[in-house]
Short mmCIF file of C-alpha atoms in Angstrom, two decimals:
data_model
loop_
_atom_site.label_atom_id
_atom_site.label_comp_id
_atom_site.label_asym_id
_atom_site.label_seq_id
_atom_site.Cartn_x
_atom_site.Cartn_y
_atom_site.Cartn_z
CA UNK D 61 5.05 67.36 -45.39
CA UNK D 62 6.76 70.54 -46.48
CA UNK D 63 9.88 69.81 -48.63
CA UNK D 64 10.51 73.13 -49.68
CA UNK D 65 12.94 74.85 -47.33
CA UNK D 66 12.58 78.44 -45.83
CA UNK D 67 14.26 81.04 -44.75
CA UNK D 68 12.07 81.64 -41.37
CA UNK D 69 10.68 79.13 -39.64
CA UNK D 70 8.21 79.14 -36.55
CA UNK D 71 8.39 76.64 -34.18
CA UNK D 72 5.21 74.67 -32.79
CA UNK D 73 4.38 73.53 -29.08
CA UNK D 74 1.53 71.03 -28.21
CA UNK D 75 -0.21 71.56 -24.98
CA UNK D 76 -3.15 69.86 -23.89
CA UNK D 77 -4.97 71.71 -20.87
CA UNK D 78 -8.69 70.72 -20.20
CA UNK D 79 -10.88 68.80 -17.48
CA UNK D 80 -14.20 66.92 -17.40
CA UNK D 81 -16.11 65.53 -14.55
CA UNK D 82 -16.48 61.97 -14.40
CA UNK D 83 -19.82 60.12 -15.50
CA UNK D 84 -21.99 59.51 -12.25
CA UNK D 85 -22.45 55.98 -11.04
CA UNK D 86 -25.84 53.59 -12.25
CA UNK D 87 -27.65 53.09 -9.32
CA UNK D 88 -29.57 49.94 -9.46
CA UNK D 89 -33.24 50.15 -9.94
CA UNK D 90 -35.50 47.91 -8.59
CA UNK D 91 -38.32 46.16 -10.36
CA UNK D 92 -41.18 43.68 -9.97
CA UNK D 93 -42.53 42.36 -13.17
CA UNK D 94 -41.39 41.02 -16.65
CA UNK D 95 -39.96 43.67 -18.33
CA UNK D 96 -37.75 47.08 -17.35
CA UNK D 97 -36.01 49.40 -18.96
CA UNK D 98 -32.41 51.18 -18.36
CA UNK D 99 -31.27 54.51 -19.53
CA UNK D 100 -27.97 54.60 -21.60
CA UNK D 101 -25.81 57.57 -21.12
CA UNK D 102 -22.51 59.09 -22.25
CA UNK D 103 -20.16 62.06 -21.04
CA UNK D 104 -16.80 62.69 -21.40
CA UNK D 105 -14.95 61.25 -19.04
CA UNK D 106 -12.46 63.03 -16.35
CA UNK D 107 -9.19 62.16 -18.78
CA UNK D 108 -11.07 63.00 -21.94
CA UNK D 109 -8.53 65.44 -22.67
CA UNK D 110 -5.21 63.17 -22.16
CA UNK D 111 -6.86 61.32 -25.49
CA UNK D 112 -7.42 63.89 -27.92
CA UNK D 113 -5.33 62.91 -30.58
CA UNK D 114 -4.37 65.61 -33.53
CA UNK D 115 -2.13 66.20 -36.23
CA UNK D 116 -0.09 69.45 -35.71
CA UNK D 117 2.70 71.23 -37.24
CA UNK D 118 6.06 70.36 -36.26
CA UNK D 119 6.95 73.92 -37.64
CA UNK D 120 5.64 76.57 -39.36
CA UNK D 121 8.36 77.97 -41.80
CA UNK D 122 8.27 81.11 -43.59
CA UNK D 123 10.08 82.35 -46.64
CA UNK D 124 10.95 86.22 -46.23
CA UNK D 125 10.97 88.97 -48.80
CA UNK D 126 13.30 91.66 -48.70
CA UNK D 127 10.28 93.81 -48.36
CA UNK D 128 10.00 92.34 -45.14
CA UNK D 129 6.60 90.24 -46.27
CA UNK D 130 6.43 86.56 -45.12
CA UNK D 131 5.50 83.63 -47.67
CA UNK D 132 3.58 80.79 -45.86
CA UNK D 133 2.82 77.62 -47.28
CA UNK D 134 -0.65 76.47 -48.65
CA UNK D 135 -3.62 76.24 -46.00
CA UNK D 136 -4.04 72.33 -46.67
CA UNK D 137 -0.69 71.39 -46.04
CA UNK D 138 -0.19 74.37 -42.92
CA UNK D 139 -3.28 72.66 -40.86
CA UNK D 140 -4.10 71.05 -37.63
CA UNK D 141 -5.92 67.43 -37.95
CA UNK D 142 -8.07 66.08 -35.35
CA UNK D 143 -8.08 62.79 -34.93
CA UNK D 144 -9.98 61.90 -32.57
CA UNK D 145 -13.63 60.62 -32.96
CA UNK D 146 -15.06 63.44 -31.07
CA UNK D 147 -14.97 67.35 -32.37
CA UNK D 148 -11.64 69.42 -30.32
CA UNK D 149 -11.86 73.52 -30.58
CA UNK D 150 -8.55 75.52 -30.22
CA UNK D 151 -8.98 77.35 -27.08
CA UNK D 152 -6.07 79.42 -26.66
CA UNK D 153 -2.82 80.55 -28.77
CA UNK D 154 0.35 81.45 -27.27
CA UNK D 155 3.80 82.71 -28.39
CA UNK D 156 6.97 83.24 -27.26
CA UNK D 157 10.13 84.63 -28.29
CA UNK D 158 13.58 85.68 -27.06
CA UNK D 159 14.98 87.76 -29.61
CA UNK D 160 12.32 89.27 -31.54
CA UNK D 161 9.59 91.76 -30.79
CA UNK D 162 6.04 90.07 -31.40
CA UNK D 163 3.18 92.25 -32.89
CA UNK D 164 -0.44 92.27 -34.18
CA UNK D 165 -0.41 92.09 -37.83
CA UNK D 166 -3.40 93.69 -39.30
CA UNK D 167 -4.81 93.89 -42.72
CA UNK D 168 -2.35 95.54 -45.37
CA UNK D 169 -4.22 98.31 -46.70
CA UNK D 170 -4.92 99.18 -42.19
CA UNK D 171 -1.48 98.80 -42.26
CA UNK D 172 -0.13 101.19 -45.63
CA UNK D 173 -2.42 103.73 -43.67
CA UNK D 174 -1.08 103.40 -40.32
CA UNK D 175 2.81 103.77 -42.38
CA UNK D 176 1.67 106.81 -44.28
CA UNK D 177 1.12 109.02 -41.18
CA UNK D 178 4.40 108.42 -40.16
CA UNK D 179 7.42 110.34 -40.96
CA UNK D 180 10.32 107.14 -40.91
CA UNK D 181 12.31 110.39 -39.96
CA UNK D 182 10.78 111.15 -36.66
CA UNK D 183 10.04 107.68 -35.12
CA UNK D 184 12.46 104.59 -35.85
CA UNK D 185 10.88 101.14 -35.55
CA UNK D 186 12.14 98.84 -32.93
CA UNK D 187 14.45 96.17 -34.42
CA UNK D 188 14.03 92.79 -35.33
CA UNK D 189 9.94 93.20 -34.99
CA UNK D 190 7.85 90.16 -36.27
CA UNK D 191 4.23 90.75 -36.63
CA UNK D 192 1.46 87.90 -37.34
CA UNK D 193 -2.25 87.43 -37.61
CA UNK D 194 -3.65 83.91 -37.24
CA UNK D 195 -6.96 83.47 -39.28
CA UNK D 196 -7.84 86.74 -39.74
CA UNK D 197 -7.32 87.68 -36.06
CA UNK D 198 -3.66 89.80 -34.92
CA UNK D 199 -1.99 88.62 -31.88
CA UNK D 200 -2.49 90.47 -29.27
CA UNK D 201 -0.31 91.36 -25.70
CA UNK D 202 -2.04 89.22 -22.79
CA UNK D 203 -0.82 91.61 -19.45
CA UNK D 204 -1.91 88.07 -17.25
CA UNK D 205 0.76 85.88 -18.58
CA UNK D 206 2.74 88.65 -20.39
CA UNK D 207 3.02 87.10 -23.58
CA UNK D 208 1.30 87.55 -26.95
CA UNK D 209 -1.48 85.03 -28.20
CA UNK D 210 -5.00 84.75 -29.14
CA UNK D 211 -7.86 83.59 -27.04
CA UNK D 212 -9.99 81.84 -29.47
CA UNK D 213 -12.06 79.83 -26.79
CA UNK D 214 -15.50 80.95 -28.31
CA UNK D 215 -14.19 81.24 -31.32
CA UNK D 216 -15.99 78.85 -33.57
CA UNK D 217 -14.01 79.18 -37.01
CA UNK D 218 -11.23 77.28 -34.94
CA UNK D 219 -13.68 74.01 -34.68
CA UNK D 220 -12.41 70.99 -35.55
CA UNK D 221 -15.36 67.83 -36.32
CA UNK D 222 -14.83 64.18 -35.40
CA UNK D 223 -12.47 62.25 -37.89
CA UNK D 224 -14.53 59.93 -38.75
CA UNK D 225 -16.94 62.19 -40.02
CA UNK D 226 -16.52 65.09 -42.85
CA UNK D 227 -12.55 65.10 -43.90
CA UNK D 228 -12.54 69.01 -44.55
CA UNK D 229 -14.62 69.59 -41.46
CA UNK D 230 -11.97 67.40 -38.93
CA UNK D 231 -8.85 69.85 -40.16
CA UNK D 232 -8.46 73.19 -39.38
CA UNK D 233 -6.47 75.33 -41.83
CA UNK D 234 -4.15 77.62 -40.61
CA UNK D 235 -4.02 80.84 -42.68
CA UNK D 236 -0.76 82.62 -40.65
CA UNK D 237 0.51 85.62 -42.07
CA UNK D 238 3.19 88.05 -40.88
CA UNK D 239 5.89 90.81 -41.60
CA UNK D 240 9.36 91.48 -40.18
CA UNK D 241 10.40 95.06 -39.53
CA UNK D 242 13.75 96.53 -39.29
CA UNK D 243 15.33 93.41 -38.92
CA UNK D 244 19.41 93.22 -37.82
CA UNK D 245 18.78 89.30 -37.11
CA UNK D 246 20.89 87.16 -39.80
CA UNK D 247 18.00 84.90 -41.71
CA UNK D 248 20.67 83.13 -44.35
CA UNK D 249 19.65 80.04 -42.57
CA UNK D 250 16.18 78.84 -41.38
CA UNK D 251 16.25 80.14 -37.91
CA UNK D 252 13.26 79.54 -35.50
CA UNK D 253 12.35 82.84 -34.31
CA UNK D 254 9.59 82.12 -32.14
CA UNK D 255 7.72 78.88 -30.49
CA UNK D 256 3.45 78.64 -30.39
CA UNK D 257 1.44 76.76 -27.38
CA UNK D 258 -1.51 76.02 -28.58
CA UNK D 259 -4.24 74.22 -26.10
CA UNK D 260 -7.40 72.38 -27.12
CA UNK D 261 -10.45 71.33 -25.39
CA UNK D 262 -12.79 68.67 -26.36
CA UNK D 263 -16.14 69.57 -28.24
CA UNK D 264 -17.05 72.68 -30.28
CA UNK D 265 -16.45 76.05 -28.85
CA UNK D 266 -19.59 77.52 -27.10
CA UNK D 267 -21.09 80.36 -28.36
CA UNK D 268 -19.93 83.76 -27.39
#
């Protein structure tokens, strides 16, 4: 649990969207003799994904620098659990927000660059502008759904293993970074300034 309070906080979603065919019937086989033998086999059944069961963040809060930099909390205690006895992948990331302008954050020193060929005197930035990389990997505009998110389907550093199994390998640790820009919003209270969807599918994520 996070006790420490924040000045920016990100709100999480939890959707669940994935389907597997049913296991096919066992035909009966039939035999003369003393003996037989029967095959035993398992898939994942039509509803697998109703019963993934995980440990995710109620909210993701932020503490903001009058730089504009974002302070997150630690990766262990900012993580997604699976608990389930069967590995879940993050498929897809989405975000949404009302009053703020979402953005890509990339890596600082891509980013001093990008600053330094601008003249602040020639092109304002667009207010209230919050920009955040999940990972490693900047958000980026999705023209289908028209919303800003990550798809991270094949994406194998978003596996999660079966709970049972290696406790480090069954969380996922969420390394979310971000920077405001020009912002006119008032942050003297934690304010949710943006809500995440995040879907899951059962088993690792297939290889690119």
């Amino acid at each position: 649990m996070l006790v420490k309070r924040s000045i920016v906080a990100v709100a999480c979603g939890l959707l669940l969207t994935v389907g597997i065919a049913n296991p096919s019937i066992g035909y009966a086989q039939e035999v003369t003799g003393s003996t037989a033998s029967s095959e035993v086999t398992i898939k994942l059944s039509e509803d697998a994904a109703k019963t993934i069961k995980l440990d995710v963040p109620e909210k993701i809060p932020f503490a903001a620098k009058m730089d504009g930099s974002l302070i997150s909390a630690s990766q262990y205690a900012m993580s997604i659990q699976n608990k389930s006895e069967y590995p879940v992948h993050v498929t897809n990331i989405t975000l949404s927000s009302t009053n703020w302008s979402l953005e890509g954050y990339t890596l600082p020193e891509s980013e001093a660059a990008e600053e330094n060929d601008t003249d602040p005197q020639v092109m304002i930035p667009a207010r209230n502008r919050l920009m955040l990389n999940f990972n490693g990997d900047p958000i980026v505009y999705n023209r289908d759904n028209r919303q800003y998110g990550l798809d991270v389907s094949k994406n194998p550093k978003w596996n999660m293993g079966a709970y049972s199994g290696t406790p480090d390998a069954s969380r996922l640790k969420l390394d979310i970074k971000g920077k405001l820009i020009n912002v006119s919003n008032d942050l003297s209270q934690e304010t949710t300034v943006a809500n995440i969807a995040w879907t899951f599918a059962p088993g690792a994520a297939p290889q690119a």
